[in-house]
Amino acid sequence: MHDPFQISKSPPSIEKQPEDQPTNKAPHSSVTLIYEANVAEFNRNVIVTWNKSLINYSLTISVENLSNENHYTCKIDLKTWQFWGRKGLKSFPVDGGKVDVYWDFRRAKFSSNPEPSSDYYVALVYEEEVVLMLGDSKKDAYRRTKKRPSMFEPILLCKKENVYGKKIFCTKAMLHLGNEEHREHDIVIEMSSGLGDPELWISIDSFEVTHVKNLHWRFRGNEKVIMNNVVIDIFWDVHDWLFGSPASQTSGHGLFIFKPGELDYQPDSDTNRNRNTNRNRNTSRNGNNVLFEDKLGLGYDSSSEIWTPSSGFFHVVYAWKLE
């Protein structure tokens, strides 16, 4: 049911970038989101990928084929848009039926991130239902398609992106904190440079939640943090930052995974007073011995670097260091 997805590249999605965040030589970038939606009477993975480079800009939507690995795919070319091309309709077959893709980007706002930030919609329609809606202009989409929302609410399983920087990396993730389930939270990853043993800091909404010292020995590990009564499993692997061979523009990438979960106990009052932030210091940081599947509930194929979600939402960040 849950299909693997390949590594792709995406720039930071935070509005204000740090001073050392390079913006003038951003590589090919992309953001991949995997949803579970009911299409053609079955729950299927729908993979949405926004791709952007100096010569290409596109949106690709792939719907899972339950009988083989050849997904049903629709690609929308965004680079060659004229104004009249920013609103359109495409159709593609799924199991003998037809999925219609409606989009409207005429008033869309964009940033350095390939995914539009606001004022747009992309609607997938199968028969009489909108099975998946992207963007915030939902009323316009329903008015145009004249279709009802699906009885089965789509579920976002995963968001994966690549970010670039020298020592500071910024992104946003939906961590389901408190009542703001659909709000994205700012994540900042920073590694020290210079003499001495490097250190790693991870902050969520300006609150430091993870500080790793002796990074040469603890380059791979995981930790649980608690924010607003939500447990967040954080996994990091910065081996390539420290020991990888320098490439032409990058010196390897760090892997970070953020997976929100549920408390299995009631935090004490001290935790609640400190913005509900706490660390489970008993969580193992045993370097190469970290069990990805056990700690994060993920399936991992080490031979091809493929991740598949096994339970709940998770956010994957590949942080590429630019020299």
Coordinates of C-alpha atoms in Angstrom, one line a residue:
M1 CA 0.0 0.0 0.0
H2 CA 2.7 2.5 1.0
D3 CA 5.0 3.1 -2.0
P4 CA 8.6 4.2 -1.7
F5 CA 9.8 7.5 -3.0
Q6 CA 13.1 8.7 -4.3
I7 CA 15.5 11.3 -2.9
S8 CA 14.8 14.8 -4.3
K9 CA 16.0 18.3 -3.4
S10 CA 14.2 21.3 -2.0
P11 CA 15.3 24.7 -0.7
P12 CA 14.4 26.0 2.8
S13 CA 10.7 26.9 3.2
I14 CA 11.1 29.5 5.9
E15 CA 10.2 33.0 4.8
K16 CA 13.2 34.8 6.3
Q17 CA 16.5 33.0 5.6
P18 CA 19.6 33.2 7.7
E19 CA 22.5 35.3 6.4
D20 CA 24.6 32.3 5.5
Q21 CA 21.7 30.6 3.7
P22 CA 22.7 30.8 0.0
T23 CA 20.0 31.8 -2.3
N24 CA 21.9 32.7 -5.5
K25 CA 23.0 29.2 -6.4
A26 CA 20.1 27.0 -5.3
P27 CA 20.3 23.6 -7.0
H28 CA 17.4 21.7 -8.5
S29 CA 14.8 21.6 -5.8
S30 CA 11.6 19.7 -5.0
V31 CA 9.1 18.9 -2.3
T32 CA 7.3 15.6 -2.1
L33 CA 4.1 14.9 -0.2
I34 CA 2.5 11.5 0.1
Y35 CA -1.2 11.3 0.9
E36 CA -3.6 8.4 1.4
A37 CA -6.8 9.1 -0.5
N38 CA -9.8 7.2 -1.7
V39 CA -9.5 7.0 -5.5
A40 CA -11.5 4.7 -7.8
E41 CA -13.1 3.0 -4.7
F42 CA -9.8 2.1 -3.1
N43 CA -7.5 3.8 -0.6
R44 CA -4.3 4.6 -2.5
N45 CA -1.1 6.5 -2.1
V46 CA -1.1 9.8 -4.0
I47 CA 2.4 11.3 -4.5
V48 CA 2.6 15.0 -5.1
T49 CA 5.9 16.4 -6.2
W50 CA 6.8 20.0 -6.9
N51 CA 10.0 20.3 -9.0
K52 CA 11.8 23.5 -9.7
S53 CA 15.1 24.4 -11.4
L54 CA 16.5 27.2 -13.5
I55 CA 15.1 25.6 -16.7
N56 CA 12.1 23.6 -15.4
Y57 CA 9.2 24.0 -13.0
S58 CA 6.5 21.3 -12.8
L59 CA 3.9 19.6 -10.7
T60 CA 3.7 15.8 -10.9
I61 CA 0.8 13.8 -9.4
S62 CA 1.1 10.0 -9.2
V63 CA -1.7 7.7 -8.1
E64 CA -0.9 4.2 -6.9
N65 CA -1.6 1.3 -9.2
L66 CA -2.7 -1.6 -7.0
S67 CA -1.9 -4.2 -9.6
N68 CA 1.7 -3.2 -10.5
E69 CA 4.4 -0.6 -9.9
N70 CA 3.5 1.6 -12.8
H71 CA 1.7 4.5 -11.2
Y72 CA -0.9 6.5 -13.0
T73 CA 0.7 9.9 -13.5
C74 CA -0.2 13.4 -14.5
K75 CA 2.4 16.1 -15.1
I76 CA 1.7 19.9 -15.3
D77 CA 4.4 22.1 -16.8
L78 CA 4.5 25.4 -14.8
K79 CA 7.7 26.9 -16.3
T80 CA 6.2 27.8 -19.7
W81 CA 3.0 29.4 -18.3
Q82 CA 1.5 32.4 -19.9
F83 CA -1.2 34.1 -17.9
W84 CA -4.0 32.2 -19.6
G85 CA -2.2 28.9 -18.9
R86 CA -2.2 29.3 -15.1
K87 CA -5.7 27.9 -14.9
G88 CA -6.3 24.5 -16.5
L89 CA -7.7 21.0 -16.5
K90 CA -6.0 17.6 -17.3
S91 CA -7.3 14.1 -17.1
F92 CA -5.6 10.7 -16.8
P93 CA -6.9 7.1 -16.4
V94 CA -7.0 5.2 -13.1
D95 CA -8.3 1.6 -13.2
G96 CA -10.5 2.1 -16.2
G97 CA -12.0 5.3 -14.8
K98 CA -10.8 8.9 -15.1
V99 CA -9.3 11.4 -12.7
D100 CA -9.6 15.1 -13.6
V101 CA -7.0 17.5 -12.2
Y102 CA -8.2 21.2 -12.0
W103 CA -5.8 23.9 -11.1
D104 CA -5.7 27.7 -10.7
F105 CA -2.5 29.6 -10.0
R106 CA -3.5 33.0 -11.4
R107 CA -3.3 34.7 -8.0
A108 CA -0.8 32.2 -6.4
K109 CA 2.0 33.6 -4.2
F110 CA 5.4 31.9 -4.5
S111 CA 8.6 31.9 -2.5
S112 CA 12.0 30.2 -2.9
N113 CA 10.1 26.9 -2.1
P114 CA 8.8 25.2 -5.2
E115 CA 5.4 24.7 -3.5
P116 CA 3.2 27.8 -3.7
S117 CA 2.6 29.5 -0.4
S118 CA -1.0 30.7 -0.8
D119 CA -3.9 31.7 -3.1
Y120 CA -4.2 28.6 -5.3
Y121 CA -5.8 25.2 -5.6
V122 CA -5.2 21.9 -7.2
A123 CA -8.2 19.5 -7.1
L124 CA -8.3 15.8 -8.0
V125 CA -11.8 14.7 -9.0
Y126 CA -13.0 11.2 -9.5
E127 CA -16.6 10.8 -10.7
E128 CA -18.7 13.1 -8.3
E129 CA -16.1 13.6 -5.6
V130 CA -13.0 15.8 -4.9
V131 CA -10.7 13.1 -3.6
L132 CA -7.8 15.4 -2.9
M133 CA -7.5 19.2 -2.5
L134 CA -4.2 21.1 -2.5
G135 CA -3.9 24.8 -1.6
D136 CA -6.1 27.2 0.3
S137 CA -8.6 28.4 -2.3
K138 CA -11.0 25.6 -1.6
K139 CA -14.2 27.5 -2.2
D140 CA -13.1 28.5 -5.7
A141 CA -12.2 24.9 -6.4
Y142 CA -15.6 23.5 -5.3
R143 CA -17.4 26.2 -7.2
R144 CA -15.5 25.4 -10.4
T145 CA -15.6 21.6 -10.2
K146 CA -19.2 21.4 -9.0
K147 CA -18.3 18.3 -7.1
R148 CA -18.7 17.4 -3.4
P149 CA -15.8 16.6 -1.0
S150 CA -14.9 12.9 -0.7
M151 CA -16.5 11.0 2.2
F152 CA -13.0 9.8 3.0
E153 CA -10.7 12.6 4.3
P154 CA -7.3 12.3 2.7
I155 CA -4.4 11.7 5.1
L156 CA -1.0 13.3 4.8
L157 CA 1.5 10.5 5.5
C158 CA 4.8 12.2 4.8
K159 CA 6.5 15.3 3.6
K160 CA 10.1 15.1 2.3
E161 CA 12.4 17.9 1.2
N162 CA 16.0 18.9 0.9
V163 CA 17.4 22.1 2.3
Y164 CA 20.7 23.9 1.6
G165 CA 23.0 25.9 3.7
K166 CA 26.5 26.3 5.2
K167 CA 25.7 25.6 8.8
I168 CA 22.1 26.7 9.4
F169 CA 19.2 24.8 7.8
C170 CA 15.5 26.0 8.1
T171 CA 12.3 24.2 7.2
K172 CA 8.7 23.9 8.3
A173 CA 6.8 20.8 9.4
M174 CA 3.3 19.9 10.6
L175 CA 3.9 18.5 14.0
H176 CA 0.2 18.4 15.3
L177 CA 1.0 20.5 18.3
G178 CA -2.1 21.4 20.4
N179 CA -5.2 22.5 18.6
E180 CA -3.3 23.9 15.6
E181 CA -3.1 20.5 13.8
H182 CA -2.7 22.0 10.3
R183 CA -0.2 24.7 11.2
E184 CA 3.4 24.3 10.1
H185 CA 6.1 24.9 12.7
D186 CA 9.5 26.4 12.2
I187 CA 12.4 24.0 12.5
V188 CA 16.0 25.3 12.6
I189 CA 19.0 22.9 12.5
E190 CA 22.5 24.3 13.2
M191 CA 25.9 22.7 13.4
S192 CA 28.9 24.5 14.9
S193 CA 32.1 24.9 12.8
G194 CA 35.7 25.7 13.5
L195 CA 38.1 24.2 16.0
G196 CA 37.0 21.6 18.5
D197 CA 34.4 18.9 18.5
P198 CA 31.4 19.9 16.5
E199 CA 28.0 20.3 18.1
L200 CA 24.4 20.1 16.8
W201 CA 21.3 22.1 17.8
I202 CA 17.7 21.6 16.8
S203 CA 15.0 24.2 17.6
I204 CA 11.3 24.1 17.1
D205 CA 9.5 27.5 17.0
S206 CA 12.6 29.2 18.5
F207 CA 12.8 26.7 21.4
E208 CA 15.9 24.5 21.6
V209 CA 14.8 20.9 21.9
T210 CA 18.0 19.0 21.1
H211 CA 21.6 19.7 21.7
V212 CA 24.2 17.1 20.7
K213 CA 27.7 17.4 21.9
N214 CA 30.7 15.2 20.9
L215 CA 29.2 14.9 17.4
H216 CA 32.1 13.0 16.1
W217 CA 31.0 10.1 18.4
R218 CA 27.3 10.8 18.3
F219 CA 26.8 11.6 14.6
R220 CA 23.8 9.3 14.4
G221 CA 21.1 9.0 17.1
N222 CA 17.6 9.9 18.2
E223 CA 15.8 11.6 21.0
K224 CA 12.2 12.1 22.2
V225 CA 11.0 15.6 23.0
I226 CA 7.6 16.8 24.3
M227 CA 5.9 20.0 23.2
N228 CA 2.3 20.9 24.0
N229 CA 1.7 17.3 25.2
V230 CA 2.8 15.9 21.9
V231 CA 5.8 13.5 21.7
I232 CA 8.1 14.2 18.8
D233 CA 10.7 11.6 17.8
I234 CA 13.7 13.2 16.3
F235 CA 16.3 11.2 14.4
W236 CA 19.6 12.6 13.0
D237 CA 22.4 11.1 10.9
V238 CA 25.2 13.6 10.0
H239 CA 27.9 11.1 9.1
D240 CA 28.4 12.5 5.7
W241 CA 28.8 16.0 7.1
L242 CA 31.7 14.8 9.2
F243 CA 33.3 12.0 7.2
G244 CA 31.9 12.2 3.7
S245 CA 34.0 13.1 0.6
P246 CA 33.5 16.7 -0.6
A247 CA 31.6 17.0 -3.9
S248 CA 31.8 19.8 -6.4
Q249 CA 29.2 22.1 -4.6
T250 CA 28.2 20.1 -1.5
S251 CA 30.0 18.1 1.2
G252 CA 27.3 15.5 1.8
H253 CA 23.9 15.7 3.5
G254 CA 22.6 15.2 6.9
L255 CA 19.4 13.2 7.4
F256 CA 16.8 14.4 9.9
I257 CA 13.4 12.9 10.6
F258 CA 10.6 14.4 12.8
K259 CA 7.7 12.1 13.7
P260 CA 4.9 13.3 16.1
G261 CA 3.2 10.8 18.3
E262 CA 1.0 10.6 21.4
L263 CA 1.9 10.6 25.1
D264 CA 1.5 7.4 26.9
Y265 CA 1.6 9.2 30.2
Q266 CA 0.5 12.6 31.7
P267 CA 3.4 15.1 31.9
D268 CA 4.0 16.8 35.2
S269 CA 3.3 20.4 35.9
D270 CA 6.9 21.4 35.5
T271 CA 6.8 20.2 31.9
N272 CA 3.6 22.2 31.2
R273 CA 5.0 25.4 32.7
N274 CA 8.1 25.2 30.4
R275 CA 6.1 25.4 27.2
N276 CA 5.4 21.7 27.6
T277 CA 9.0 21.0 26.4
N278 CA 10.9 18.1 27.8
R279 CA 13.5 15.5 26.8
N280 CA 13.5 11.8 27.3
R281 CA 17.1 11.4 28.1
N282 CA 16.9 7.7 28.3
T283 CA 16.4 7.4 24.5
S284 CA 19.4 5.7 23.0
R285 CA 22.0 7.5 20.9
N286 CA 24.1 4.4 20.0
G287 CA 25.3 5.6 16.6
N288 CA 25.2 2.8 14.1
N289 CA 23.1 0.7 16.4
V290 CA 20.0 2.9 16.2
L291 CA 17.1 0.8 15.0
F292 CA 15.2 3.0 12.6
E293 CA 12.1 0.8 12.4
D294 CA 11.8 0.4 16.2
K295 CA 12.5 4.0 17.1
L296 CA 10.5 5.8 14.5
G297 CA 8.0 3.3 13.1
L298 CA 9.5 3.5 9.6
G299 CA 10.4 0.9 7.0
Y300 CA 13.9 1.4 5.5
D301 CA 15.7 -0.2 2.6
S302 CA 19.4 0.5 3.2
S303 CA 20.4 -0.7 -0.3
S304 CA 18.4 2.0 -2.1
E305 CA 17.8 4.6 0.6
I306 CA 14.1 4.3 0.4
W307 CA 11.7 5.2 3.2
T308 CA 8.1 4.1 3.5
P309 CA 5.7 5.2 6.2
S310 CA 4.3 2.4 8.4
S311 CA 2.3 4.5 10.9
G312 CA 1.5 8.2 11.3
F313 CA 2.9 11.3 9.7
F314 CA 6.6 12.0 9.5
H315 CA 8.8 14.7 8.0
V316 CA 12.1 13.9 6.3
V317 CA 14.8 16.6 5.8
Y318 CA 17.9 16.1 3.7
A319 CA 20.2 19.0 4.8
W320 CA 22.9 19.6 2.1
K321 CA 26.0 21.6 3.2
L322 CA 27.2 24.1 0.6
E323 CA 30.8 25.1 0.6

